[in-house]
Coordinates of C-alpha atoms in Angstrom, one line a residue:
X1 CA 139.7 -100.4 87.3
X2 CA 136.5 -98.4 85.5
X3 CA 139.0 -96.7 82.5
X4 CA 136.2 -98.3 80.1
X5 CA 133.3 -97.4 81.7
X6 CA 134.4 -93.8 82.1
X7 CA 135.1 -93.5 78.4
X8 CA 131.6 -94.6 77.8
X9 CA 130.4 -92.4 80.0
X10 CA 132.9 -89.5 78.5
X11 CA 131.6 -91.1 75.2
X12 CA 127.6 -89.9 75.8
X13 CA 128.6 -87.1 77.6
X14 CA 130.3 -85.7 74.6
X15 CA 127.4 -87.2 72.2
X16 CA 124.1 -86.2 74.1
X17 CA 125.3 -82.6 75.4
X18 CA 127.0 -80.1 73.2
X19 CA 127.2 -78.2 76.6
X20 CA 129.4 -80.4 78.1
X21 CA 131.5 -80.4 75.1
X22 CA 132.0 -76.5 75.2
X23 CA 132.5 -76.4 79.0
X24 CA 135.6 -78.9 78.9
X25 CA 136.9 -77.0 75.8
X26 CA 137.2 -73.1 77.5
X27 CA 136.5 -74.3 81.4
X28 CA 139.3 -77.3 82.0
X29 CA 142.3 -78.6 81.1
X30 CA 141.4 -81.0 77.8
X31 CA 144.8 -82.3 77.6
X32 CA 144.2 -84.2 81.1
X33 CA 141.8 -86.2 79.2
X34 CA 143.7 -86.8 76.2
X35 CA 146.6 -87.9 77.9
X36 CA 145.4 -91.3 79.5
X37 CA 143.2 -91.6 76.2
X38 CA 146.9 -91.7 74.5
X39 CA 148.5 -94.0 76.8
X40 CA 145.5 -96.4 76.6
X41 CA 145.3 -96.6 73.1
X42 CA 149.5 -97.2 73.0
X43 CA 149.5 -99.6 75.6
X44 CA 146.4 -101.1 73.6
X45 CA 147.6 -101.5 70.2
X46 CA 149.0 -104.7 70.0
X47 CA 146.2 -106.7 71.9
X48 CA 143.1 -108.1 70.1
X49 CA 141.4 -107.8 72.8
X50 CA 141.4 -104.7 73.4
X51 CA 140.4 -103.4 70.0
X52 CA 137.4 -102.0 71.2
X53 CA 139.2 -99.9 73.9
X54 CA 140.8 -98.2 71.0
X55 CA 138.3 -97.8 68.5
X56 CA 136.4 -95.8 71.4
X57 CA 139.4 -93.8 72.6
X58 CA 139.6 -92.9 68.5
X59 CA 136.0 -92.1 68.7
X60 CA 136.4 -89.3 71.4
X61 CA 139.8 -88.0 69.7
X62 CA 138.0 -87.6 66.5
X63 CA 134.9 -85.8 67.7
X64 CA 137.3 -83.5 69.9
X65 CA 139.8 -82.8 67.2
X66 CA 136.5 -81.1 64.9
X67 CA 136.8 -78.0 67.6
X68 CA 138.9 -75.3 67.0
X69 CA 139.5 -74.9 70.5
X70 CA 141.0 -77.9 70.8
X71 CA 143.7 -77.7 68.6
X72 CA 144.8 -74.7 70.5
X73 CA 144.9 -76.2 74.1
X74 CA 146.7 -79.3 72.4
X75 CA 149.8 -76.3 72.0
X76 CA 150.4 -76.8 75.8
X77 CA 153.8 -78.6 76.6
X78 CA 154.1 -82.0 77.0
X79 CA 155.7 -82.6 80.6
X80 CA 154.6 -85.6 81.9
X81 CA 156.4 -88.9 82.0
X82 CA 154.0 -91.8 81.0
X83 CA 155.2 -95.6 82.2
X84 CA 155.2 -96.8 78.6
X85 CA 158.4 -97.5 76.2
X86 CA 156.6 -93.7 74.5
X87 CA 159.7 -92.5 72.6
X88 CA 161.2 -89.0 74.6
X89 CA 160.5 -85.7 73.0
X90 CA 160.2 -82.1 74.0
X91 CA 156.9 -80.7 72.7
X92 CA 153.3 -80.0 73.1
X93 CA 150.1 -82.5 73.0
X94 CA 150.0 -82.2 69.7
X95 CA 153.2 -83.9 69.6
X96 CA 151.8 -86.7 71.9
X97 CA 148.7 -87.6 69.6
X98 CA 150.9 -87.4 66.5
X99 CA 153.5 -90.1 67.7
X100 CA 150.7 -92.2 69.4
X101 CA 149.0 -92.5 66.1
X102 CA 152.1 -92.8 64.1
X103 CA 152.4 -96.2 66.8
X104 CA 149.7 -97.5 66.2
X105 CA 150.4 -97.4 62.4
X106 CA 153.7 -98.7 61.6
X107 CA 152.9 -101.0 65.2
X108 CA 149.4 -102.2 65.8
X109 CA 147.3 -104.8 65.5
X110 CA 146.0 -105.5 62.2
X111 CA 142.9 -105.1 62.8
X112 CA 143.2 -101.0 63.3
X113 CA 144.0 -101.2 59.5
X114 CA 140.2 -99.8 59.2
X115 CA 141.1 -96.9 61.5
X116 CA 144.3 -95.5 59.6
X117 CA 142.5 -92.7 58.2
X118 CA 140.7 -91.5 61.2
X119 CA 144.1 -91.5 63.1
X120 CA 144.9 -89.1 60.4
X121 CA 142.1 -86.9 60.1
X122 CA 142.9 -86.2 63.6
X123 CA 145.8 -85.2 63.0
X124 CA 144.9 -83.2 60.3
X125 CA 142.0 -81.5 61.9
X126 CA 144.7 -80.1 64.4
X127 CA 147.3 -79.5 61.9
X128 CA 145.9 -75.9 61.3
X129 CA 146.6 -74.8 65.0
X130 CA 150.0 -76.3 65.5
X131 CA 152.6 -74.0 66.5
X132 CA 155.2 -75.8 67.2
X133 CA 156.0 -79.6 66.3
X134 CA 158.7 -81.2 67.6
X135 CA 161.6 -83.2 65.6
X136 CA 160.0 -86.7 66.6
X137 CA 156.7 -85.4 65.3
X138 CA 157.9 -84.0 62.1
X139 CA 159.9 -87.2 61.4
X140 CA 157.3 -89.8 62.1
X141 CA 154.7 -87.7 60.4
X142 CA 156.8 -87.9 57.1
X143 CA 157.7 -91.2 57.7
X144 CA 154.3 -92.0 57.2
X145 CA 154.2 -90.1 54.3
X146 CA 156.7 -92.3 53.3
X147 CA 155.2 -95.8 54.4
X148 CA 151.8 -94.6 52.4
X149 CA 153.3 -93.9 49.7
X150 CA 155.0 -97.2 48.9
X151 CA 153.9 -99.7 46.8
X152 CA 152.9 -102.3 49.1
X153 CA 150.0 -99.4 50.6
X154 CA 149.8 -97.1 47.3
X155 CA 148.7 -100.2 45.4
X156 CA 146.3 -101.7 47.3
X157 CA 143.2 -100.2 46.3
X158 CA 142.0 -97.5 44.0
X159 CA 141.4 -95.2 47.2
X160 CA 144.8 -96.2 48.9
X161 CA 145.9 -92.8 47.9
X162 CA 143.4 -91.0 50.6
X163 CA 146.1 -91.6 53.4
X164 CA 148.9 -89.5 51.6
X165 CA 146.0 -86.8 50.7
X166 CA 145.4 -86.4 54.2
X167 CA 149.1 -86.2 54.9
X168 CA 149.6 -83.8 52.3
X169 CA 146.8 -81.5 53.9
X170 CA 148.6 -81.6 57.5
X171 CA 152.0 -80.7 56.0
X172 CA 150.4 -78.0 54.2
X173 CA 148.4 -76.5 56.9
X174 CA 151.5 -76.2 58.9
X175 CA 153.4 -74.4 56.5
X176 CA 150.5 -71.9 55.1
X177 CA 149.2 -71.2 58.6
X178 CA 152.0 -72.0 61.0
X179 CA 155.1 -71.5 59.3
X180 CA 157.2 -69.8 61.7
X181 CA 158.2 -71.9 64.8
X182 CA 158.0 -75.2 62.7
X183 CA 161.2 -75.0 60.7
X184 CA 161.5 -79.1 62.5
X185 CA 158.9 -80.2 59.6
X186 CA 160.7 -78.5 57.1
X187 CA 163.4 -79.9 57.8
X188 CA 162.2 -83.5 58.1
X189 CA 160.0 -82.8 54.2
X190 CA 164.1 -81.5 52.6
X191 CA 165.4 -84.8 54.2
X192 CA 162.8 -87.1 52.3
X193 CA 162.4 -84.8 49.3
X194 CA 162.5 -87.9 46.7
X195 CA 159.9 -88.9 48.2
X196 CA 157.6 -86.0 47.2
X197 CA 159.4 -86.0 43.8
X198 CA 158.7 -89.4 43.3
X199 CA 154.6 -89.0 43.8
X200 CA 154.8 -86.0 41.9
X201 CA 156.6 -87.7 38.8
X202 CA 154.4 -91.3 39.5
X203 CA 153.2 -92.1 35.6
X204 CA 151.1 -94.7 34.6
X205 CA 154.1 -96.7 33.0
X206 CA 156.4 -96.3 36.4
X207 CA 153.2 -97.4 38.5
X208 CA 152.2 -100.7 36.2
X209 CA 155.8 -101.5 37.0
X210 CA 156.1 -101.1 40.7
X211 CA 152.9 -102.5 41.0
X212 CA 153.9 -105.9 38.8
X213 CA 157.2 -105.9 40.6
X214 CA 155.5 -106.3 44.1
X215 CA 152.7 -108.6 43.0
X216 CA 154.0 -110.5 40.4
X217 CA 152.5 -113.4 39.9
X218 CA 150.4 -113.4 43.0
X219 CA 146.8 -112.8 42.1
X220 CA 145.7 -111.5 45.7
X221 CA 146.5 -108.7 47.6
X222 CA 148.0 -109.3 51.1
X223 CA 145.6 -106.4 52.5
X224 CA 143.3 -103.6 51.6
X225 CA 143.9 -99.7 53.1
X226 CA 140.9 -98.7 51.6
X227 CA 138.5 -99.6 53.9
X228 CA 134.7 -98.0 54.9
X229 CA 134.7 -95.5 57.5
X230 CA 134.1 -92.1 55.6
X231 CA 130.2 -91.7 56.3
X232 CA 131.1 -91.2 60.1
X233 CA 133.1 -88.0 59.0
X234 CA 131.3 -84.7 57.8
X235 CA 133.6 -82.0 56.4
X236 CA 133.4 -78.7 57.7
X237 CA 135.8 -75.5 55.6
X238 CA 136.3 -73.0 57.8
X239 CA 138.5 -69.1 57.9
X240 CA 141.7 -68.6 59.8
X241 CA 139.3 -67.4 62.3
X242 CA 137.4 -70.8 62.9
X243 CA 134.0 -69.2 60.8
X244 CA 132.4 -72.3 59.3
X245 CA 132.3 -70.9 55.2
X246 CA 130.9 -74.5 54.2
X247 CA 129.9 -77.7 55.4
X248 CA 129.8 -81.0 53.1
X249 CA 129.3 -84.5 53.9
X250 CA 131.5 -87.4 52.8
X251 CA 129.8 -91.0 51.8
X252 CA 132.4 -93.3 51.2
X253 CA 131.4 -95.6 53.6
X254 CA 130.4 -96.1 57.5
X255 CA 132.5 -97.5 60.2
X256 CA 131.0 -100.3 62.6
X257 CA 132.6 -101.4 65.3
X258 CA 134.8 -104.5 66.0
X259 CA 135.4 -106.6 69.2
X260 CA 135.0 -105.4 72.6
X261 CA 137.8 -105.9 75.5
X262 CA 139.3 -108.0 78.1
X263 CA 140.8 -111.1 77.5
X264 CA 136.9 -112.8 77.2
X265 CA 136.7 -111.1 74.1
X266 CA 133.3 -109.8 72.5
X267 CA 132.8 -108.0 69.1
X268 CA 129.3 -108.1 67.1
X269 CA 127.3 -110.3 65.3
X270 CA 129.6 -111.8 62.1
X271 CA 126.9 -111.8 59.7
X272 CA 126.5 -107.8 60.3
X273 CA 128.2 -106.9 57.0
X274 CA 129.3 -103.8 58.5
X275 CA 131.2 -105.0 60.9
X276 CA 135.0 -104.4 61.2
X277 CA 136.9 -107.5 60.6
X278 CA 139.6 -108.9 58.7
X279 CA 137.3 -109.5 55.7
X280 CA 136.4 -105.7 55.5
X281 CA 139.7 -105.1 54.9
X282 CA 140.4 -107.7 52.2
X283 CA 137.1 -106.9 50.6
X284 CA 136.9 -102.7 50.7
X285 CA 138.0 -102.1 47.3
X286 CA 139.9 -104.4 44.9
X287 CA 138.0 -107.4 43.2
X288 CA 138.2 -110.4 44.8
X289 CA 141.1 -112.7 43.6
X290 CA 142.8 -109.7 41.9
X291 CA 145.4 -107.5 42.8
X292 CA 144.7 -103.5 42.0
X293 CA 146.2 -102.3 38.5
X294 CA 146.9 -98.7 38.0
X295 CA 144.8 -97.0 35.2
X296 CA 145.1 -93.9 33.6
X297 CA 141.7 -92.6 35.2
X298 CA 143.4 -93.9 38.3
X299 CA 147.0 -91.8 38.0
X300 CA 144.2 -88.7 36.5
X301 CA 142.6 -89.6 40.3
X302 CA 145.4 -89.2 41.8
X303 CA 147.3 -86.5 40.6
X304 CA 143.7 -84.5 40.9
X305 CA 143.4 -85.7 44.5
X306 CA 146.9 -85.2 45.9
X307 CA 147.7 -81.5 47.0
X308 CA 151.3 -81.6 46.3
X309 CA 151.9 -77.5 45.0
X310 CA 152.7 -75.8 48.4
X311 CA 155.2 -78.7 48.8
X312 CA 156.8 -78.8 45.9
X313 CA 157.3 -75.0 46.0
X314 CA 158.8 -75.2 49.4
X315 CA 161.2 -77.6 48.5
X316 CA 162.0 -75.5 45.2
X317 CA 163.0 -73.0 47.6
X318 CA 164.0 -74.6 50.6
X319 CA 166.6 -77.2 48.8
X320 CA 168.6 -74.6 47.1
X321 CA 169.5 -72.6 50.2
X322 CA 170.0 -75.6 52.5
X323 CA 172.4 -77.5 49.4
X324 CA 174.2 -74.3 49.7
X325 CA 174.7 -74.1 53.1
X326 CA 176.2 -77.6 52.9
X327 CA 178.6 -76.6 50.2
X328 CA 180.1 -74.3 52.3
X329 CA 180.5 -76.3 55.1
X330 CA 182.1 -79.0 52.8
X331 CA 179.4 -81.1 53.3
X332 CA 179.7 -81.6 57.4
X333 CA 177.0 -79.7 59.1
X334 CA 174.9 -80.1 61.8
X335 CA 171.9 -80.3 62.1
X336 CA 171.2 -77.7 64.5
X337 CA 172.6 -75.4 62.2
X338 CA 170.3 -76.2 59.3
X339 CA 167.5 -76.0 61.7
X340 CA 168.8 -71.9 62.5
X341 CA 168.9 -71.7 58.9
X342 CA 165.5 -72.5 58.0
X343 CA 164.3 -70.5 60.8
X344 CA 165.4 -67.3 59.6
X345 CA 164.0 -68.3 56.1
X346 CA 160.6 -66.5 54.4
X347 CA 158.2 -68.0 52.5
X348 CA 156.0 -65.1 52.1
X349 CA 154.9 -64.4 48.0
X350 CA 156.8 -67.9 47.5
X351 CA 153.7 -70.0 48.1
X352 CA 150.5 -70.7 46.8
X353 CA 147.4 -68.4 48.4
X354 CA 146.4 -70.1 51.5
X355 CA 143.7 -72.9 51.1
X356 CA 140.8 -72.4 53.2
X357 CA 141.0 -74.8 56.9
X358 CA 138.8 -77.8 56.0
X359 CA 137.5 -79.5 59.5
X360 CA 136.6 -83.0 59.1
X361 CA 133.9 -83.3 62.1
X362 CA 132.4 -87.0 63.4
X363 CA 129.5 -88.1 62.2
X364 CA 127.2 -90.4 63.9
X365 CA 125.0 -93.0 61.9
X366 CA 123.2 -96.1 62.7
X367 CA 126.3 -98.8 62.4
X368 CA 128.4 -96.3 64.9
X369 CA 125.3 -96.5 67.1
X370 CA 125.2 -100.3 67.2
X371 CA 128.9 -100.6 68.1
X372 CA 128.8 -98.3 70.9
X373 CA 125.8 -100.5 71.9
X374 CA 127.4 -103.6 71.4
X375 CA 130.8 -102.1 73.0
X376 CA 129.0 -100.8 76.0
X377 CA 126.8 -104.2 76.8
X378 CA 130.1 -106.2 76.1
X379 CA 131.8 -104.4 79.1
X380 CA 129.0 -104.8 81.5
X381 CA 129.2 -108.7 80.4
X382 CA 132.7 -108.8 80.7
X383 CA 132.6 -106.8 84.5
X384 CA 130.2 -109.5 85.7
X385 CA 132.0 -112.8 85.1
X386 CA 133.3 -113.5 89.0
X387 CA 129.4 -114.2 89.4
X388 CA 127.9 -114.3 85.8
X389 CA 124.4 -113.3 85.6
X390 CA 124.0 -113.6 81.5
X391 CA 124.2 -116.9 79.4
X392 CA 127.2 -116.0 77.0
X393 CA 125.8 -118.4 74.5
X394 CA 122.0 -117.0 74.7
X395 CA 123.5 -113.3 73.7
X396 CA 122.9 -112.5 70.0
X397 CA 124.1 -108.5 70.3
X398 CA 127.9 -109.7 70.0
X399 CA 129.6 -113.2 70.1
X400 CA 131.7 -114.2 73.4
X401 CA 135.1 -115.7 72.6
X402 CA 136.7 -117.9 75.6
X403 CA 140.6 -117.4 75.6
X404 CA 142.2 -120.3 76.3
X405 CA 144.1 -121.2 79.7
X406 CA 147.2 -120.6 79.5
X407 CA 148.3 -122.8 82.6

């Protein structure tokens, strides 16, 4: 009945009193707390009214995932059986986050467009500690790799590409510092290989191509990934050993906040340009009436920004021994096979040296602040309708939507 008041109130807890935040890393049991948090935001993801629910539920995932300790109680298994259609895997936490997030990708509302690369600096602020991913993980992980690097996302904005550059880092924090036990990822990377080769050959003739060939004569894009919510992420680099070697903060933007929750629905004032809305996404990067057009300071971008080496040597490695296992089985093998295979395989002096961990830690700033205002004074308007004691249309902190009656 309170789930949104307690994540407020988990929310400050976390915010005001670092004390708090250490005791429920080495004292309890985090992954009871990030288990609702997961089934909320899946059961959420779909409903515009309950955007707000998940942006907050992101909020305490992100500033969670910047401890090390965290991503080492998320290696606990997985046991419990949640009442949602949650797809059925044998794994850890870890696991769970990763396919929640990959849900509310490839299956949310639109409006979580502006969230897509906090749900993946989550995920690759735990990368480093994973020890084990399962096969549902590994596949939806690189089917996002996939889904980002199509045209339709690649192309629609000059900082589309920050999605697979965050991708990249995950897969290459599992292989340099988790390697063994996690022969399920390697497997899924082999299986989408032309994928990697196809970023990796991208020129500036082949990307003026696709990029024609999906707008053609359309002068608009459909949607924007590159949206503003970098300021609200610092970057932390950090040893094998979790000792903070640098610290650097990002300013590609600030994320606001968006509607609240319930079906009354309230989200901030519209002329609040950094609110989250549909315009924000339209707007973040490409001019307006234009679709993006690939540059050769845009493919020097990308090629500079994408960490494909430590891929592109496993599968130089990897392909040769799994094609010739295949060979020799004429072709029909299974896939539990392959999987023994790669388990038994080295990669030590085969890949690059180890990059140091990077930590992407939350940030707070003054347009995070007003949405956790507005969020938190839209619940207590929302939790005192049966006797309403505020003037919906007097309120100027957020506006107040009626749904209408279905009967």
């Amino acid at each position: 009945e309170c789930f949104q008041e307690l994540l407020v109130l988990l929310w400050k807890m976390l915010e005001e009193n670092p004390m708090f935040m250490n005791h429920i890393l080495t004292q309890c049991d985090v992954n009871e707390i990030i288990v609702p948090i997961c089934y909320l935001m899946y059961q959420s993801r779909r409903d515009p009214a309950q955007i707000g629910l998940v942006h907050i539920c992101n909020f305490v995932l992100l500033k969670l995932s910047g401890e090390r300790s965290f991503g080492v109680n998320l290696n606990k298994p997985f046991n419990t059986r949640l009442p949602c259609d949650l797809p059925l895997f044998s794994g850890s936490h870890a696991d769970l986050i990763a396919i929640t997030l990959h849900k509310l990708v490839v299956n949310g509302a639109y409006k979580l467009v502006p969230l897509y690369s906090c749900f993946i600096t989550i995920i690759c602020n735990i990368s480093p500690y994973w020890r084990s991913m399962s096969l549902v993980a590994a596949v939806k992980l690189v089917n996002l790799f996939e889904l980002f690097s199509s045209p339709k996302f690649l192309y629609s904005g000059d900082n589309a590409h920050r999605h697979l550059a965050l991708l990249l880092e995950v897969f290459n924090n599992v292989i340099q510092y988790q390697y063994t036990g996690n022969q399920h990822l390697v497997y899924a990377i082999v299986r989408r290989k032309d994928s990697f080769g196809r970023l990796a050959s991208l020129t500036l003739h082949k990307a003026i191509a696709q990029c024609n060939k999906l707008y053609g004569d359309h002068q608009t894009v459909q949607f924007d990934a590159d949206t503003e919510e970098a300021k609200m992420v610092s970057t932390v680099t950090v040893d094998d050993q979790g000792n903070v070697l640098k610290k650097k903060r990002q300013e590609d933007g600030s994320l606001a906040g968006s509607e609240s929750s319930n079906h009354q629905s309230v989200h901030t004032d519209g002329e609040d340009r950094n609110t989250i809305d549909d315009s924000s996404v339209d707007n973040a990067s490409s001019a307006s009436g234009d679709h993006f057009v690939p540059t050769e300071e845009w493919i020097a971008e990308l090629k500079a920004t994408l960490p494909l080496e430590t891929v592109t040597r496993l599968l130089e490695h990897i392909v040769p021994v799994v094609d010739e296992l295949c060979l020799r089985k004429n072709g029909v093998v299974d896939e539990v096979e392959i999987l023994e295979v790669l388990k038994d395989v080295t990669m030590v002096g085969l890949l690059p040296v180890p990059h140091a961990i990077v930590i992407r830690k939350y940030q707070p700033n003054q347009y995070t602040a007003l949405w956790f205002t507005a969020f938190m004074w839209g619940v207590i308007f929302l939790r005192n309708q049966s006797l309403p004691i505020f003037d919906g249309q007097a309120i100027e902190l957020f506006q107040v939507s009626v749904a209408p009656n279905e009967d």
